[in-house]
Coordinates of C-alpha atoms in Angstrom, one line a residue:
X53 CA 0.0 0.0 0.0
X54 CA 0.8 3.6 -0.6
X55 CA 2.2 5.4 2.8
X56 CA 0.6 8.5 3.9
X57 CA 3.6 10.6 4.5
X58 CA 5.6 12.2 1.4
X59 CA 8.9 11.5 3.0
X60 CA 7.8 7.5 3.5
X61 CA 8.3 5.3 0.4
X62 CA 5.8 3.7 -2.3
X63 CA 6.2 0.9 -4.6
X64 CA 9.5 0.0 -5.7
X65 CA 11.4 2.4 -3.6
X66 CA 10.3 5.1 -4.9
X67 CA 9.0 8.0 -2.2
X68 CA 5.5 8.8 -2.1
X69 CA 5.8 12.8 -4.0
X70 CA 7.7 11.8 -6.7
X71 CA 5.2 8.6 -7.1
X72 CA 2.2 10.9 -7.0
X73 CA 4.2 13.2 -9.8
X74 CA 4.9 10.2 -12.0
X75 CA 1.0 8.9 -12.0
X76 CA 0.4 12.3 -12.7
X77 CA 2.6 12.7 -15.9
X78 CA 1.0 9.3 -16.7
X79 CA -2.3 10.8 -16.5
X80 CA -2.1 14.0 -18.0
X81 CA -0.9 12.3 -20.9
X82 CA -3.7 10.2 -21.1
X83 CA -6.5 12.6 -20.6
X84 CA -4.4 15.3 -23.1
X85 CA -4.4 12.3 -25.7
X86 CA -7.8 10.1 -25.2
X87 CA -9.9 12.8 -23.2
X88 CA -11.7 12.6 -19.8
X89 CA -14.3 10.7 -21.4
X90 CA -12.4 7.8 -23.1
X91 CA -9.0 7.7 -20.5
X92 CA -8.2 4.3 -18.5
X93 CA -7.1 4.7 -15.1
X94 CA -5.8 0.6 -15.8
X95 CA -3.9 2.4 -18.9
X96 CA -2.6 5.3 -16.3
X97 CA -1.5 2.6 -14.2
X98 CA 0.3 0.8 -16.7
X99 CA 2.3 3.5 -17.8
X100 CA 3.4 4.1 -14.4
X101 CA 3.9 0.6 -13.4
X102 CA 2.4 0.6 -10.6
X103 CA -1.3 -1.5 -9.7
X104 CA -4.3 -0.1 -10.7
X105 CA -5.8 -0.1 -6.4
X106 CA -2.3 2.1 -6.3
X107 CA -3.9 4.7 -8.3
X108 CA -6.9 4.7 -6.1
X109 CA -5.3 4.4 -2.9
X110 CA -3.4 7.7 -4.1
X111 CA -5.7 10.0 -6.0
X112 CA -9.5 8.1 -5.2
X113 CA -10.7 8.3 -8.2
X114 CA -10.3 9.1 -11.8
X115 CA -12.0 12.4 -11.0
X116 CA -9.3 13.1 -8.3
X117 CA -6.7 11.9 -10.6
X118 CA -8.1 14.7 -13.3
X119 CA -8.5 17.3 -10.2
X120 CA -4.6 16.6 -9.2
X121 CA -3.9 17.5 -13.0
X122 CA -6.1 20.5 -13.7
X123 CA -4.5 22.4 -10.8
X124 CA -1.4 21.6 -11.4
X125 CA -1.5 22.6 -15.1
X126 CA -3.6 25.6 -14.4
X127 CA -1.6 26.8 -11.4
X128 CA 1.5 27.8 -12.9
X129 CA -0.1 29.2 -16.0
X130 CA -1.9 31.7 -14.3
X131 CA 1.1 32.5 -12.0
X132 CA 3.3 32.8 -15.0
X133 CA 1.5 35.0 -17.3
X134 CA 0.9 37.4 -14.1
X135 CA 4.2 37.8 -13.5
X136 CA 4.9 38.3 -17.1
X137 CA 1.9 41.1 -17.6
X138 CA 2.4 43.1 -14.6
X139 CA 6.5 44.5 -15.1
X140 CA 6.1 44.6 -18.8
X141 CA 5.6 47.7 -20.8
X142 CA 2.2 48.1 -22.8
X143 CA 4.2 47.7 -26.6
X144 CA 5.6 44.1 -25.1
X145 CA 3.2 42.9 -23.3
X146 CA 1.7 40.5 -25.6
X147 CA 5.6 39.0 -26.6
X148 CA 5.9 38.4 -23.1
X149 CA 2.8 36.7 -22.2
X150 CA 3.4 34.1 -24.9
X151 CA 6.7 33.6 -23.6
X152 CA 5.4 32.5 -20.2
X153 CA 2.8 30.6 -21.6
X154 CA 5.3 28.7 -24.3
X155 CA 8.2 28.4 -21.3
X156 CA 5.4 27.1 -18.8
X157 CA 4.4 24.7 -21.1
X158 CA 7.7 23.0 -21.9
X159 CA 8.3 20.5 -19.8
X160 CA 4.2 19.6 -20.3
X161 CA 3.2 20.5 -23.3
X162 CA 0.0 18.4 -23.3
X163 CA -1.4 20.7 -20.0
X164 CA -3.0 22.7 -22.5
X165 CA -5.1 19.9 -24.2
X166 CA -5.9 18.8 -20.0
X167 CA -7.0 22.3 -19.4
X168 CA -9.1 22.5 -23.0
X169 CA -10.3 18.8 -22.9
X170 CA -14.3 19.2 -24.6
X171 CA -14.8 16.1 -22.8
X172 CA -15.0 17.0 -19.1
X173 CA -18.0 15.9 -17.3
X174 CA -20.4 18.3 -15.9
X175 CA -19.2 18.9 -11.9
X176 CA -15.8 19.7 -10.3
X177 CA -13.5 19.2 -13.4
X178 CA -15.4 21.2 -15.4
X179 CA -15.7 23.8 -13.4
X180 CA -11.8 23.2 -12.0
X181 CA -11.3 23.6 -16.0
X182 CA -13.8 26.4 -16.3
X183 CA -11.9 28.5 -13.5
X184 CA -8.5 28.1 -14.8
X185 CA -9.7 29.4 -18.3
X186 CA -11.8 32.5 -16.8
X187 CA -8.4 33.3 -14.9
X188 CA -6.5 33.1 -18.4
X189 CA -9.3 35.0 -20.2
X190 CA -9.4 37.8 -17.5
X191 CA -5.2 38.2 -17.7
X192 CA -6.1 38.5 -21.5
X193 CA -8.3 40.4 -21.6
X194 CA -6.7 43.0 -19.3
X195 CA -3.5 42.8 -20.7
X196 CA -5.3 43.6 -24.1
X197 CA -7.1 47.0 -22.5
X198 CA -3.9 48.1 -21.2
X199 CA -2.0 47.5 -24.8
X200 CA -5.2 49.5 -26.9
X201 CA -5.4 52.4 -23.7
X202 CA -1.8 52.9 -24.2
X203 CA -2.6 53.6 -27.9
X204 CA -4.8 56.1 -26.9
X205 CA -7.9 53.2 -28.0
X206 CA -10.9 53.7 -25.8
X207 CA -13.6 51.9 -28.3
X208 CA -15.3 49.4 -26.2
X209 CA -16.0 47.0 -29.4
X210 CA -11.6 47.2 -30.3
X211 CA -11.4 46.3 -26.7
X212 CA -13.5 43.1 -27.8
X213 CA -12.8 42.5 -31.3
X214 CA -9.1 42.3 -30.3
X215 CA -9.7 40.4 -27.1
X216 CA -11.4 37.3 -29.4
X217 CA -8.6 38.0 -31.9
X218 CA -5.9 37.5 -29.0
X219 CA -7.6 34.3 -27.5
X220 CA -7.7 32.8 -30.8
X221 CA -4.2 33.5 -31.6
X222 CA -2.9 32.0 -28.1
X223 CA -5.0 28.9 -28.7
X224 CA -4.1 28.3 -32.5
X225 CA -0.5 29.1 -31.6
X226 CA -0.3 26.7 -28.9
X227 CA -2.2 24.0 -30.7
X228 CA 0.1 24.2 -33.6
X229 CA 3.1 24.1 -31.3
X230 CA 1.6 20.6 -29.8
X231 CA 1.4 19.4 -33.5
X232 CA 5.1 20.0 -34.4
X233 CA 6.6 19.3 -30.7
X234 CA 10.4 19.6 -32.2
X235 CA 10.1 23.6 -31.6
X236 CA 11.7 24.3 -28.2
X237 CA 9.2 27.0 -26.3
X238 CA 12.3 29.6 -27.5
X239 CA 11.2 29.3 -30.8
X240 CA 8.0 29.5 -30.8
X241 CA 8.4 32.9 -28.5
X242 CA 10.9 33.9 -31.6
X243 CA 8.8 32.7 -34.4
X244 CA 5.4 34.1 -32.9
X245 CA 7.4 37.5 -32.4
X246 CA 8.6 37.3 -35.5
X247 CA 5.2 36.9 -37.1
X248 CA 3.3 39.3 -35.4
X249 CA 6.2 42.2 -36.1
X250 CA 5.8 41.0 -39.7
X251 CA 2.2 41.4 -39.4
X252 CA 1.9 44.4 -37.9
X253 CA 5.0 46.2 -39.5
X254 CA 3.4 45.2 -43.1
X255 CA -0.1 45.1 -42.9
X256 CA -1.8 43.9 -46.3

């Protein structure tokens, strides 16, 4: 059985945090690839050869296990495109909020797809999911004021339009990224920089 303290050992040697951090990279994989709807706790446990009661005994159920990997994909998200909004200038703003996101998402890239899954039951993932992308939208949307206000922009509908325009870009960017997973999160901050200097330096 799994111990109870994090400093105590699980299965195989190995101590009880990094055990619970290893069924998690197991399961966010799943759920990012399959979806909530269609992922196998058995198939969770297999890739982190451990027993299937394991993954029970550590995260209760497979709604736990989604829980566990909600927070922690949303967590540092939000915490890093904060810390990226509020030092940066109005003109850099939006290069440095894709950084965080792109650097956040290295080492996971899949978090996104576990944040975005369609398939999410109605009840606490959902709205565990739900609050993590209201969080997102808000920093966006805010960060997107303070960019057209600097500009001297006060049109309530710019404020919108470009708001949609912005969420779209993030999420298209992002999902492209998870598509050609051989771009380090430095190049996609370069290449999206890139593009959007080219866009907006040489408008059609």
């Amino acid at each position: 059985m799994a111990t109870t303290k994090n400093n105590r050992t699980g299965t195989k040697g190995v101590p009880r945090a990094q055990r619970e951090q290893l069924i998690l990279d197991a399961a966010a994989h799943e759920f990012a690839h399959h979806g909530y709807a269609t992922a196998s706790v058995a198939a969770i446990a297999q890739r982190s050869d451990i027993s299937k009661p394991l993954v029970y005994a550590y995260f209760n159920s497979k709604e736990g296990l989604s829980q566990a990997c909600l927070h922690r994909a949303g967590k540092p998200l939000i915490q890093a495109v904060t810390d990226a909004q509020l030092p940066a200038p109005a003109h850099i703003r939006a290069a440095a909020t894709l950084q965080a996101i792109f650097t956040t998402l290295q080492p996971r890239p899949h978090d996104w797809s576990v944040l975005y899954d369609p398939t999410l039951p109605p009840g606490t993932p959902t709205t565990t999911a739900q609050h993590y992308r209201q969080r997102l939208n808000t920093l966006g949307a805010t960060g997107i004021s303070q960019i057209l206000n600097h500009h001297g922009d006060h049109d309530p509908h710019d404020h919108d339009l470009l708001t949609q325009v912005w969420f779209s870009t993030v999420t298209t960017a992002v999902t492209w990224w998870l598509a050609h997973p051989e771009h380090s999160a430095q190049d996609m901050t370069h290449r999206c920089q890139r593009l959007l200097n080219t866009l907006l330096t040489h408008p059609t």
